[in-house]
PDB file of C-alpha atoms in Angstrom:
ATOM      1  CA  MET A   1     -11.398   7.951  -2.883  1.00  0.00           C
ATOM      2  CA  ASP A   2      -9.605  10.966  -1.463  1.00  0.00           C
ATOM      3  CA  ALA A   3     -12.045  12.697   0.870  1.00  0.00           C
ATOM      4  CA  ARG A   4     -10.373  16.038   0.195  1.00  0.00           C
ATOM      5  CA  THR A   5     -11.749  16.028  -3.344  1.00  0.00           C
ATOM      6  CA  GLY A   6     -15.314  15.855  -2.063  1.00  0.00           C
ATOM      7  CA  GLY A   7     -15.878  12.309  -3.316  1.00  0.00           C
ATOM      8  CA  ASP A   8     -17.113   9.238  -1.484  1.00  0.00           C
ATOM      9  CA  ILE A   9     -14.848   6.934   0.512  1.00  0.00           C
ATOM     10  CA  PHE A  10     -15.121   3.226  -0.366  1.00  0.00           C
ATOM     11  CA  MET A  11     -14.453   0.346   2.032  1.00  0.00           C
ATOM     12  CA  TYR A  12     -14.040  -3.142   0.558  1.00  0.00           C
ATOM     13  CA  TYR A  13     -14.472  -6.304   2.613  1.00  0.00           C
ATOM     14  CA  GLN A  14     -15.249 -10.020   2.381  1.00  0.00           C
ATOM     15  CA  TYR A  15     -18.620 -11.186   3.665  1.00  0.00           C
ATOM     16  CA  ALA A  16     -19.075 -14.416   5.655  1.00  0.00           C
ATOM     17  CA  ASP A  17     -20.277 -16.270   2.549  1.00  0.00           C
ATOM     18  CA  GLY A  18     -17.036 -15.459   0.700  1.00  0.00           C
ATOM     19  CA  SER A  19     -18.453 -12.726  -1.512  1.00  0.00           C
ATOM     20  CA  LEU A  20     -16.652  -9.404  -1.883  1.00  0.00           C
ATOM     21  CA  ARG A  21     -18.596  -6.267  -1.071  1.00  0.00           C
ATOM     22  CA  TYR A  22     -18.147  -2.582  -0.498  1.00  0.00           C
ATOM     23  CA  ILE A  23     -19.884   0.222   1.326  1.00  0.00           C
ATOM     24  CA  SER A  24     -19.298   3.910   0.763  1.00  0.00           C
ATOM     25  CA  MET A  25     -19.324   6.992   2.929  1.00  0.00           C
ATOM     26  CA  SER A  26     -20.572  10.248   1.454  1.00  0.00           C
ATOM     27  CA  PRO A  27     -18.741  13.563   1.986  1.00  0.00           C
ATOM     28  CA  ASP A  28     -21.191  14.425   4.773  1.00  0.00           C
ATOM     29  CA  GLY A  29     -20.161  11.317   6.717  1.00  0.00           C
ATOM     30  CA  VAL A  30     -23.127   9.042   5.986  1.00  0.00           C
ATOM     31  CA  TRP A  31     -22.461   5.339   5.263  1.00  0.00           C
ATOM     32  CA  GLN A  32     -24.469   4.013   2.323  1.00  0.00           C
ATOM     33  CA  GLY A  33     -25.654   0.404   1.968  1.00  0.00           C
ATOM     34  CA  SER A  34     -23.370  -2.395   0.842  1.00  0.00           C
ATOM     35  CA  ARG A  35     -23.122  -3.742  -2.705  1.00  0.00           C
ATOM     36  CA  THR A  36     -21.914  -7.161  -3.818  1.00  0.00           C
ATOM     37  CA  LEU A  37     -19.058  -7.163  -6.326  1.00  0.00           C
ATOM     38  CA  PRO A  38     -19.017  -9.492  -9.376  1.00  0.00           C
ATOM     39  CA  VAL A  39     -16.441 -11.909  -7.929  1.00  0.00           C
ATOM     40  CA  ASP A  40     -17.182 -15.617  -7.467  1.00  0.00           C
ATOM     41  CA  ASP A  41     -13.664 -17.054  -7.099  1.00  0.00           C
ATOM     42  CA  ALA A  42     -12.208 -15.249  -4.067  1.00  0.00           C
ATOM     43  CA  LYS A  43     -10.767 -17.555  -1.442  1.00  0.00           C
ATOM     44  CA  LEU A  44     -11.978 -17.242   2.135  1.00  0.00           C
ATOM     45  CA  GLY A  45      -9.687 -14.928   4.028  1.00  0.00           C
ATOM     46  CA  THR A  46      -8.384 -13.234   0.900  1.00  0.00           C
ATOM     47  CA  PRO A  47      -6.322 -10.103   1.426  1.00  0.00           C
ATOM     48  CA  LEU A  48      -7.730  -7.052  -0.340  1.00  0.00           C
ATOM     49  CA  THR A  49      -6.069  -3.919  -1.635  1.00  0.00           C
ATOM     50  CA  ALA A  50      -7.505  -1.136  -3.769  1.00  0.00           C
ATOM     51  CA  THR A  51      -6.513   2.060  -5.529  1.00  0.00           C
ATOM     52  CA  TYR A  52      -7.704   4.442  -8.219  1.00  0.00           C
ATOM     53  CA  TYR A  53      -6.171   6.800 -10.729  1.00  0.00           C
ATOM     54  CA  VAL A  54      -7.334   9.454 -13.169  1.00  0.00           C
ATOM     55  CA  LYS A  55      -6.380   9.401 -16.841  1.00  0.00           C
ATOM     56  CA  ASN A  56      -7.797  11.626 -19.570  1.00  0.00           C
ATOM     57  CA  GLY A  57     -10.339  12.945 -17.105  1.00  0.00           C
ATOM     58  CA  LEU A  58     -11.728   9.490 -16.265  1.00  0.00           C
ATOM     59  CA  THR A  59     -11.384   7.782 -12.891  1.00  0.00           C
ATOM     60  CA  ALA A  60     -10.618   4.056 -12.757  1.00  0.00           C
ATOM     61  CA  TRP A  61     -11.068   2.028  -9.556  1.00  0.00           C
ATOM     62  CA  TRP A  62      -9.026  -1.157  -9.062  1.00  0.00           C
ATOM     63  CA  LEU A  63      -9.546  -3.907  -6.493  1.00  0.00           C
ATOM     64  CA  PHE A  64      -7.113  -6.820  -6.052  1.00  0.00           C
ATOM     65  CA  TYR A  65      -7.806 -10.127  -4.301  1.00  0.00           C
ATOM     66  CA  VAL A  66      -6.580 -13.745  -4.199  1.00  0.00           C
ATOM     67  CA  ASP A  67      -8.593 -16.535  -5.820  1.00  0.00           C
ATOM     68  CA  LYS A  68      -9.153 -20.102  -4.610  1.00  0.00           C
ATOM     69  CA  SER A  69      -6.035 -21.247  -6.500  1.00  0.00           C
ATOM     70  CA  ASN A  70      -3.926 -18.636  -4.656  1.00  0.00           C
ATOM     71  CA  ASN A  71      -3.396 -16.490  -7.725  1.00  0.00           C
ATOM     72  CA  ILE A  72      -3.776 -12.707  -7.758  1.00  0.00           C
ATOM     73  CA  ARG A  73      -6.903 -11.419  -9.489  1.00  0.00           C
ATOM     74  CA  ASN A  74      -8.462  -8.011  -9.952  1.00  0.00           C
ATOM     75  CA  ILE A  75     -11.596  -6.235 -11.046  1.00  0.00           C
ATOM     76  CA  TRP A  76     -11.818  -2.635 -12.174  1.00  0.00           C
ATOM     77  CA  SER A  77     -14.397   0.032 -12.835  1.00  0.00           C
ATOM     78  CA  LEU A  78     -14.212   3.070 -15.091  1.00  0.00           C
ATOM     79  CA  SER A  79     -16.018   6.236 -13.981  1.00  0.00           C
ATOM     80  CA  HIS A  80     -18.847   4.360 -12.264  1.00  0.00           C
ATOM     81  CA  PRO A  81     -18.122   2.347  -9.084  1.00  0.00           C
ATOM     82  CA  THR A  82     -21.170   0.102  -9.535  1.00  0.00           C
ATOM     83  CA  GLU A  83     -20.052  -1.357 -12.890  1.00  0.00           C
ATOM     84  CA  TRP A  84     -17.057  -3.687 -12.657  1.00  0.00           C
ATOM     85  CA  LEU A  85     -15.029  -5.710 -15.172  1.00  0.00           C
ATOM     86  CA  LYS A  86     -12.508  -8.497 -14.669  1.00  0.00           C
ATOM     87  CA  GLY A  87      -8.898  -7.371 -14.986  1.00  0.00           C
ATOM     88  CA  ILE A  88      -6.049  -9.046 -16.842  1.00  0.00           C
ATOM     89  CA  VAL A  89      -3.627  -9.637 -13.969  1.00  0.00           C
ATOM     90  CA  GLY A  90      -5.086 -13.125 -13.476  1.00  0.00           C
ATOM     91  CA  GLY A  91      -3.586 -14.158 -16.798  1.00  0.00           C
ATOM     92  CA  LYS A  92      -0.091 -13.612 -15.403  1.00  0.00           C
ATOM     93  CA  GLN A  93      -0.597 -16.380 -12.819  1.00  0.00           C
ATOM     94  CA  TYR A  94       1.079 -14.409 -10.056  1.00  0.00           C
ATOM     95  CA  ALA A  95       0.920 -16.923  -7.193  1.00  0.00           C
ATOM     96  CA  VAL A  96       0.989 -16.146  -3.480  1.00  0.00           C
ATOM     97  CA  PRO A  97       1.356 -18.392  -0.407  1.00  0.00           C
ATOM     98  CA  ALA A  98      -1.768 -20.287   0.656  1.00  0.00           C
ATOM     99  CA  GLN A  99      -2.496 -18.175   3.722  1.00  0.00           C
ATOM    100  CA  SER A 100      -4.128 -14.870   4.564  1.00  0.00           C
ATOM    101  CA  SER A 101      -1.167 -13.264   6.320  1.00  0.00           C
ATOM    102  CA  ILE A 102       0.909 -12.039   3.398  1.00  0.00           C
ATOM    103  CA  ALA A 103       2.249  -8.806   2.014  1.00  0.00           C
ATOM    104  CA  PHE A 104      -0.444  -7.365  -0.253  1.00  0.00           C
ATOM    105  CA  THR A 105      -0.595  -3.646  -1.014  1.00  0.00           C
ATOM    106  CA  VAL A 106      -0.931  -1.428  -4.078  1.00  0.00           C
ATOM    107  CA  ALA A 107       0.137   2.152  -4.759  1.00  0.00           C
ATOM    108  CA  ARG A 108      -0.172   4.478  -7.709  1.00  0.00           C
ATOM    109  CA  GLY A 109       2.927   5.436  -9.660  1.00  0.00           C
ATOM    110  CA  ILE A 110       5.758   3.506 -11.333  1.00  0.00           C
ATOM    111  CA  ARG A 111       7.937   6.272 -12.766  1.00  0.00           C
ATOM    112  CA  TYR A 112       8.645   9.962 -12.461  1.00  0.00           C
ATOM    113  CA  ASP A 113       6.354  12.235 -14.495  1.00  0.00           C
ATOM    114  CA  ALA A 114       8.246  15.451 -15.203  1.00  0.00           C
ATOM    115  CA  ALA A 115       5.129  17.274 -16.408  1.00  0.00           C
ATOM    116  CA  LYS A 116       3.264  16.556 -13.178  1.00  0.00           C
ATOM    117  CA  LYS A 117       6.427  16.676 -11.046  1.00  0.00           C
ATOM    118  CA  GLY A 118       5.368  13.445  -9.389  1.00  0.00           C
ATOM    119  CA  ILE A 119       5.192   9.692  -9.809  1.00  0.00           C
ATOM    120  CA  GLY A 120       2.676   8.379 -12.343  1.00  0.00           C
ATOM    121  CA  GLY A 121       2.322   6.025 -15.289  1.00  0.00           C
ATOM    122  CA  GLY A 122       0.329   3.261 -13.610  1.00  0.00           C
ATOM    123  CA  PHE A 123       0.761   1.541 -10.272  1.00  0.00           C
ATOM    124  CA  SER A 124       2.784  -1.014  -8.328  1.00  0.00           C
ATOM    125  CA  LEU A 125       1.359  -4.104  -6.642  1.00  0.00           C
ATOM    126  CA  PHE A 126       3.442  -5.600  -3.831  1.00  0.00           C
ATOM    127  CA  ALA A 127       2.683  -9.194  -2.833  1.00  0.00           C
ATOM    128  CA  SER A 128       4.361 -12.226  -1.316  1.00  0.00           C
ATOM    129  CA  GLY A 129       5.754 -14.790  -3.717  1.00  0.00           C
ATOM    130  CA  THR A 130       5.548 -18.515  -3.081  1.00  0.00           C
ATOM    131  CA  ASP A 131       9.226 -18.423  -2.049  1.00  0.00           C
ATOM    132  CA  GLY A 132       8.380 -16.130   0.864  1.00  0.00           C
ATOM    133  CA  HIS A 133       9.961 -13.032  -0.636  1.00  0.00           C
ATOM    134  CA  MET A 134       7.999  -9.893  -1.413  1.00  0.00           C
ATOM    135  CA  ARG A 135       7.691  -9.040  -5.088  1.00  0.00           C
ATOM    136  CA  GLU A 136       6.659  -5.971  -7.042  1.00  0.00           C
ATOM    137  CA  TYR A 137       4.415  -6.175 -10.117  1.00  0.00           C
ATOM    138  CA  LEU A 138       4.120  -3.117 -12.352  1.00  0.00           C
ATOM    139  CA  TYR A 139       1.067  -2.046 -14.336  1.00  0.00           C
ATOM    140  CA  SER A 140       1.627   0.482 -17.128  1.00  0.00           C
ATOM    141  CA  ASP A 141      -1.359   2.556 -18.159  1.00  0.00           C
ATOM    142  CA  ASP A 142       0.396   3.335 -21.457  1.00  0.00           C
ATOM    143  CA  ASP A 143      -0.104  -0.133 -22.955  1.00  0.00           C
ATOM    144  CA  GLU A 144      -2.197  -1.739 -20.155  1.00  0.00           C
ATOM    145  CA  SER A 145       0.449  -4.390 -19.495  1.00  0.00           C
ATOM    146  CA  TRP A 146       1.854  -6.122 -16.410  1.00  0.00           C
ATOM    147  CA  THR A 147       5.592  -6.684 -15.909  1.00  0.00           C
ATOM    148  CA  ASP A 148       7.761  -7.917 -13.047  1.00  0.00           C
ATOM    149  CA  GLY A 149       9.374  -5.256 -10.893  1.00  0.00           C
ATOM    150  CA  SER A 150      11.728  -5.591  -7.941  1.00  0.00           C
ATOM    151  CA  THR A 151      12.155  -8.666  -5.744  1.00  0.00           C
ATOM    152  CA  PHE A 152      12.896  -7.927  -2.091  1.00  0.00           C
ATOM    153  CA  THR A 153      15.023 -10.941  -1.226  1.00  0.00           C
ATOM    154  CA  SER A 154      15.594 -10.014   2.433  1.00  0.00           C
ATOM    155  CA  THR A 155      11.901  -9.784   3.293  1.00  0.00           C
ATOM    156  CA  ASN A 156       9.540 -11.961   5.273  1.00  0.00           C
ATOM    157  CA  GLY A 157       6.744 -12.090   2.734  1.00  0.00           C
ATOM    158  CA  TYR A 158       4.343 -13.599   5.251  1.00  0.00           C
ATOM    159  CA  GLY A 159       4.262 -10.375   7.254  1.00  0.00           C
ATOM    160  CA  GLY A 160       2.399  -7.233   6.392  1.00  0.00           C
ATOM    161  CA  ALA A 161       3.546  -4.567   3.960  1.00  0.00           C
ATOM    162  CA  TRP A 162       2.471  -0.979   3.636  1.00  0.00           C
ATOM    163  CA  HIS A 163       3.223   1.606   0.994  1.00  0.00           C
ATOM    164  CA  LEU A 164       3.470   5.247   2.016  1.00  0.00           C
ATOM    165  CA  GLY A 165       2.735   7.125  -1.167  1.00  0.00           C
ATOM    166  CA  PRO A 166      -0.236   8.171  -3.283  1.00  0.00           C
ATOM    167  CA  PRO A 167      -2.740   5.300  -2.992  1.00  0.00           C
ATOM    168  CA  SER A 168      -6.377   5.792  -2.000  1.00  0.00           C
ATOM    169  CA  HIS A 169      -5.786   6.757   1.619  1.00  0.00           C
ATOM    170  CA  ALA A 170      -7.267  10.162   2.285  1.00  0.00           C
ATOM    171  CA  THR A 171      -4.473  11.785   4.287  1.00  0.00           C
ATOM    172  CA  VAL A 172      -1.511  10.107   2.620  1.00  0.00           C
ATOM    173  CA  MET A 173       0.228  12.456   0.230  1.00  0.00           C
ATOM    174  CA  ALA A 174       2.677  11.974  -2.608  1.00  0.00           C
ATOM    175  CA  ASN A 175       6.357  12.373  -1.709  1.00  0.00           C
ATOM    176  CA  ALA A 176       5.548  11.862   1.943  1.00  0.00           C
ATOM    177  CA  SER A 177       8.536   9.988   3.354  1.00  0.00           C
ATOM    178  CA  MET A 178      11.383  11.447   5.363  1.00  0.00           C
ATOM    179  CA  CYS A 179      13.590  11.746   2.294  1.00  0.00           C
ATOM    180  CA  GLY A 180      11.003  13.376   0.082  1.00  0.00           C
ATOM    181  CA  ASN A 181      10.207  10.168  -1.796  1.00  0.00           C
ATOM    182  CA  THR A 182       7.606   7.470  -1.427  1.00  0.00           C
ATOM    183  CA  ALA A 183       8.550   4.599   0.886  1.00  0.00           C
ATOM    184  CA  LEU A 184       7.687   0.918   1.251  1.00  0.00           C
ATOM    185  CA  PHE A 185       7.544  -0.693   4.702  1.00  0.00           C
ATOM    186  CA  TYR A 186       7.876  -4.440   5.345  1.00  0.00           C
ATOM    187  CA  GLN A 187       9.246  -7.085   7.714  1.00  0.00           C
ATOM    188  CA  THR A 188      12.693  -8.455   6.965  1.00  0.00           C
ATOM    189  CA  ALA A 189      13.756 -12.082   7.113  1.00  0.00           C
ATOM    190  CA  ARG A 190      15.490 -11.318  10.431  1.00  0.00           C
ATOM    191  CA  GLY A 191      12.276  -9.972  11.912  1.00  0.00           C
ATOM    192  CA  ARG A 192      12.853  -6.232  11.964  1.00  0.00           C
ATOM    193  CA  ILE A 193      10.535  -3.679  10.379  1.00  0.00           C
ATOM    194  CA  GLN A 194      12.389  -2.016   7.530  1.00  0.00           C
ATOM    195  CA  ALA A 195      11.713   0.479   4.748  1.00  0.00           C
ATOM    196  CA  SER A 196      13.027   1.242   1.277  1.00  0.00           C
ATOM    197  CA  ASN A 197      12.730   4.576  -0.495  1.00  0.00           C
ATOM    198  CA  PHE A 198      11.814   5.094  -4.131  1.00  0.00           C
ATOM    199  CA  SER A 199      14.678   7.001  -5.748  1.00  0.00           C
ATOM    200  CA  THR A 200      13.957  10.161  -7.720  1.00  0.00           C
ATOM    201  CA  VAL A 201      16.749  10.158 -10.261  1.00  0.00           C
ATOM    202  CA  THR A 202      16.135  11.972 -13.526  1.00  0.00           C
ATOM    203  CA  ASP A 203      16.349   8.839 -15.667  1.00  0.00           C
ATOM    204  CA  PRO A 204      12.984   7.035 -15.255  1.00  0.00           C
ATOM    205  CA  ASP A 205      14.560   3.697 -16.171  1.00  0.00           C
ATOM    206  CA  LEU A 206      16.768   3.907 -13.076  1.00  0.00           C
ATOM    207  CA  MET A 207      13.993   4.735 -10.636  1.00  0.00           C
ATOM    208  CA  ARG A 208      13.880   1.774  -8.292  1.00  0.00           C
ATOM    209  CA  TRP A 209      13.983   0.997  -4.614  1.00  0.00           C
ATOM    210  CA  ASP A 210      17.038   1.933  -2.570  1.00  0.00           C
ATOM    211  CA  THR A 211      18.065   3.635   0.711  1.00  0.00           C
ATOM    212  CA  THR A 212      17.024   0.734   2.948  1.00  0.00           C
ATOM    213  CA  TYR A 213      16.846   1.452   6.685  1.00  0.00           C
ATOM    214  CA  ASP A 214      15.567  -0.120   9.911  1.00  0.00           C
ATOM    215  CA  ILE A 215      12.508   1.266  11.675  1.00  0.00           C
ATOM    216  CA  SER A 216      11.865  -1.039  14.644  1.00  0.00           C
ATOM    217  CA  ASP A 217      14.258  -0.988  17.598  1.00  0.00           C
ATOM    218  CA  GLY A 218      14.158  -4.790  17.785  1.00  0.00           C
ATOM    219  CA  PRO A 219      12.616  -7.808  16.045  1.00  0.00           C
ATOM    220  CA  ALA A 220       8.860  -7.754  15.551  1.00  0.00           C
ATOM    221  CA  MET A 221       6.573 -10.734  16.051  1.00  0.00           C
ATOM    222  CA  LYS A 222       6.933 -13.217  13.214  1.00  0.00           C
ATOM    223  CA  ASN A 223       4.515 -12.339  10.382  1.00  0.00           C
ATOM    224  CA  SER A 224       3.501  -9.131  12.147  1.00  0.00           C
ATOM    225  CA  ALA A 225       0.741  -7.065  10.633  1.00  0.00           C
ATOM    226  CA  LEU A 226       1.964  -3.619   9.675  1.00  0.00           C
ATOM    227  CA  SER A 227       0.325  -0.232   9.256  1.00  0.00           C
ATOM    228  CA  CYS A 228       1.748   3.227   8.667  1.00  0.00           C
ATOM    229  CA  TRP A 229       0.305   6.703   8.584  1.00  0.00           C
ATOM    230  CA  PHE A 230       1.572  10.079   7.488  1.00  0.00           C
ATOM    231  CA  VAL A 231       0.380  13.178   9.307  1.00  0.00           C
ATOM    232  CA  PRO A 232       0.272  16.214   7.007  1.00  0.00           C
ATOM    233  CA  GLY A 233       0.961  19.619   8.474  1.00  0.00           C
ATOM    234  CA  ASP A 234       3.826  21.894   9.378  1.00  0.00           C
ATOM    235  CA  VAL A 235       7.248  20.294   8.964  1.00  0.00           C
ATOM    236  CA  SER A 236       8.768  22.147  11.889  1.00  0.00           C
ATOM    237  CA  SER A 237      10.584  21.048  15.012  1.00  0.00           C
ATOM    238  CA  GLY A 238       8.347  18.949  17.233  1.00  0.00           C
ATOM    239  CA  SER A 239       5.761  18.092  14.591  1.00  0.00           C
ATOM    240  CA  THR A 240       5.062  14.448  13.778  1.00  0.00           C
ATOM    241  CA  MET A 241       6.234  13.128  10.446  1.00  0.00           C
ATOM    242  CA  TYR A 242       4.641   9.706  10.365  1.00  0.00           C
ATOM    243  CA  HIS A 243       3.823   6.648  12.459  1.00  0.00           C
ATOM    244  CA  VAL A 244       4.574   2.950  11.920  1.00  0.00           C
ATOM    245  CA  PHE A 245       2.581   0.383  13.919  1.00  0.00           C
ATOM    246  CA  TYR A 246       3.674  -3.241  14.363  1.00  0.00           C
ATOM    247  CA  GLN A 247       3.542  -6.073  16.912  1.00  0.00           C
ATOM    248  CA  ALA A 248       6.646  -6.792  19.001  1.00  0.00           C
ATOM    249  CA  GLU A 249       7.907 -10.282  19.807  1.00  0.00           C
ATOM    250  CA  ASN A 250       6.322 -10.147  23.279  1.00  0.00           C
ATOM    251  CA  GLY A 251       2.907  -9.351  21.786  1.00  0.00           C
ATOM    252  CA  ASP A 252       2.863  -5.613  22.515  1.00  0.00           C
ATOM    253  CA  ILE A 253       1.501  -3.294  19.825  1.00  0.00           C
ATOM    254  CA  MET A 254       4.274  -0.795  19.196  1.00  0.00           C
ATOM    255  CA  GLU A 255       4.339   2.601  17.577  1.00  0.00           C
ATOM    256  CA  ALA A 256       7.490   3.927  15.953  1.00  0.00           C
ATOM    257  CA  ARG A 257       7.148   7.671  15.559  1.00  0.00           C
ATOM    258  CA  ARG A 258       9.424  10.002  13.676  1.00  0.00           C
ATOM    259  CA  TYR A 259       9.492  13.767  14.042  1.00  0.00           C
ATOM    260  CA  TRP A 260      10.758  16.561  11.858  1.00  0.00           C
ATOM    261  CA  GLU A 261      13.710  18.099  13.681  1.00  0.00           C
ATOM    262  CA  ALA A 262      15.322  20.246  11.023  1.00  0.00           C
ATOM    263  CA  VAL A 263      14.189  23.858  11.086  1.00  0.00           C
ATOM    264  CA  ASP A 264      13.606  23.930   7.341  1.00  0.00           C
ATOM    265  CA  GLY A 265      11.998  20.488   7.275  1.00  0.00           C
ATOM    266  CA  THR A 266      14.559  18.997   4.911  1.00  0.00           C
ATOM    267  CA  ALA A 267      16.002  16.294   7.180  1.00  0.00           C
ATOM    268  CA  PRO A 268      14.317  13.654   9.317  1.00  0.00           C
ATOM    269  CA  GLY A 269      14.620  13.300  13.036  1.00  0.00           C
ATOM    270  CA  ALA A 270      15.188  10.279  15.235  1.00  0.00           C
ATOM    271  CA  TRP A 271      12.767   7.399  15.768  1.00  0.00           C
ATOM    272  CA  HIS A 272      10.874   7.251  19.063  1.00  0.00           C
ATOM    273  CA  TYR A 273       9.076   4.148  20.323  1.00  0.00           C
ATOM    274  CA  GLN A 274       6.135   3.605  22.617  1.00  0.00           C
ATOM    275  CA  LYS A 275       3.738   0.821  23.516  1.00  0.00           C
ATOM    276  CA  VAL A 276       0.143   1.302  22.371  1.00  0.00           C
ATOM    277  CA  PRO A 277      -2.081   0.849  25.478  1.00  0.00           C
ATOM    278  CA  ILE A 278      -4.174  -2.071  24.233  1.00  0.00           C
ATOM    279  CA  THR A 279      -5.131  -4.753  26.772  1.00  0.00           C
TER     280      THR A 279
END
């Protein structure tokens, strides 16, 4: 939940016995006791990803995981985070590789909403396919259906993936990438960390991923975990735009940092790299 709205923040995790649980932090910074979720088929070491969206004044929470047959499953809750139902994505039999290190991230928005001047309509789930490529699965909140989206054929689906857009992360904002669109970060088949932007053409049917570009200055460690963060604030010269963290081939944790360099904040600056001092 976005802390700026005054709501609680939820953290989901897998307990040692394989159960899925969550704890929440209240707006005053107090962590409140854990609750067990109604999931009995999660595999040990399952990746987890969660999001929420608001429709007709009601908030729906969604949590995705991988079951013991290596298929994607989800549970969801409407308006009350202690009451959960099984979702329908399991019926699609979306299979992932039989390991924990895979691309697995979800973000709200599948098309441009002219009324809201933003991306809406459901959400996108990005996950590794059994062929090692990262795939996009689209959920439409119009008819509550799942369809196949893009396939990223040049990706290393066993590495991490991170979506910079409007998911449940408190400081991540819509339209937050250097080109004014949402962006998806991932590891390519040749080892580099790369990103693709979500185009903002006027025809919603043509809104897909394009403008691919490299982020890392060299290959990352095979199957590197990946995390990104956007820093809101003034888009003036010298201010940070966002950070991308990954592991280099030699084991170093690296930070790729991009700054705003245009006076009016309409163009991105160059990438800068530094080693994170972790020993």
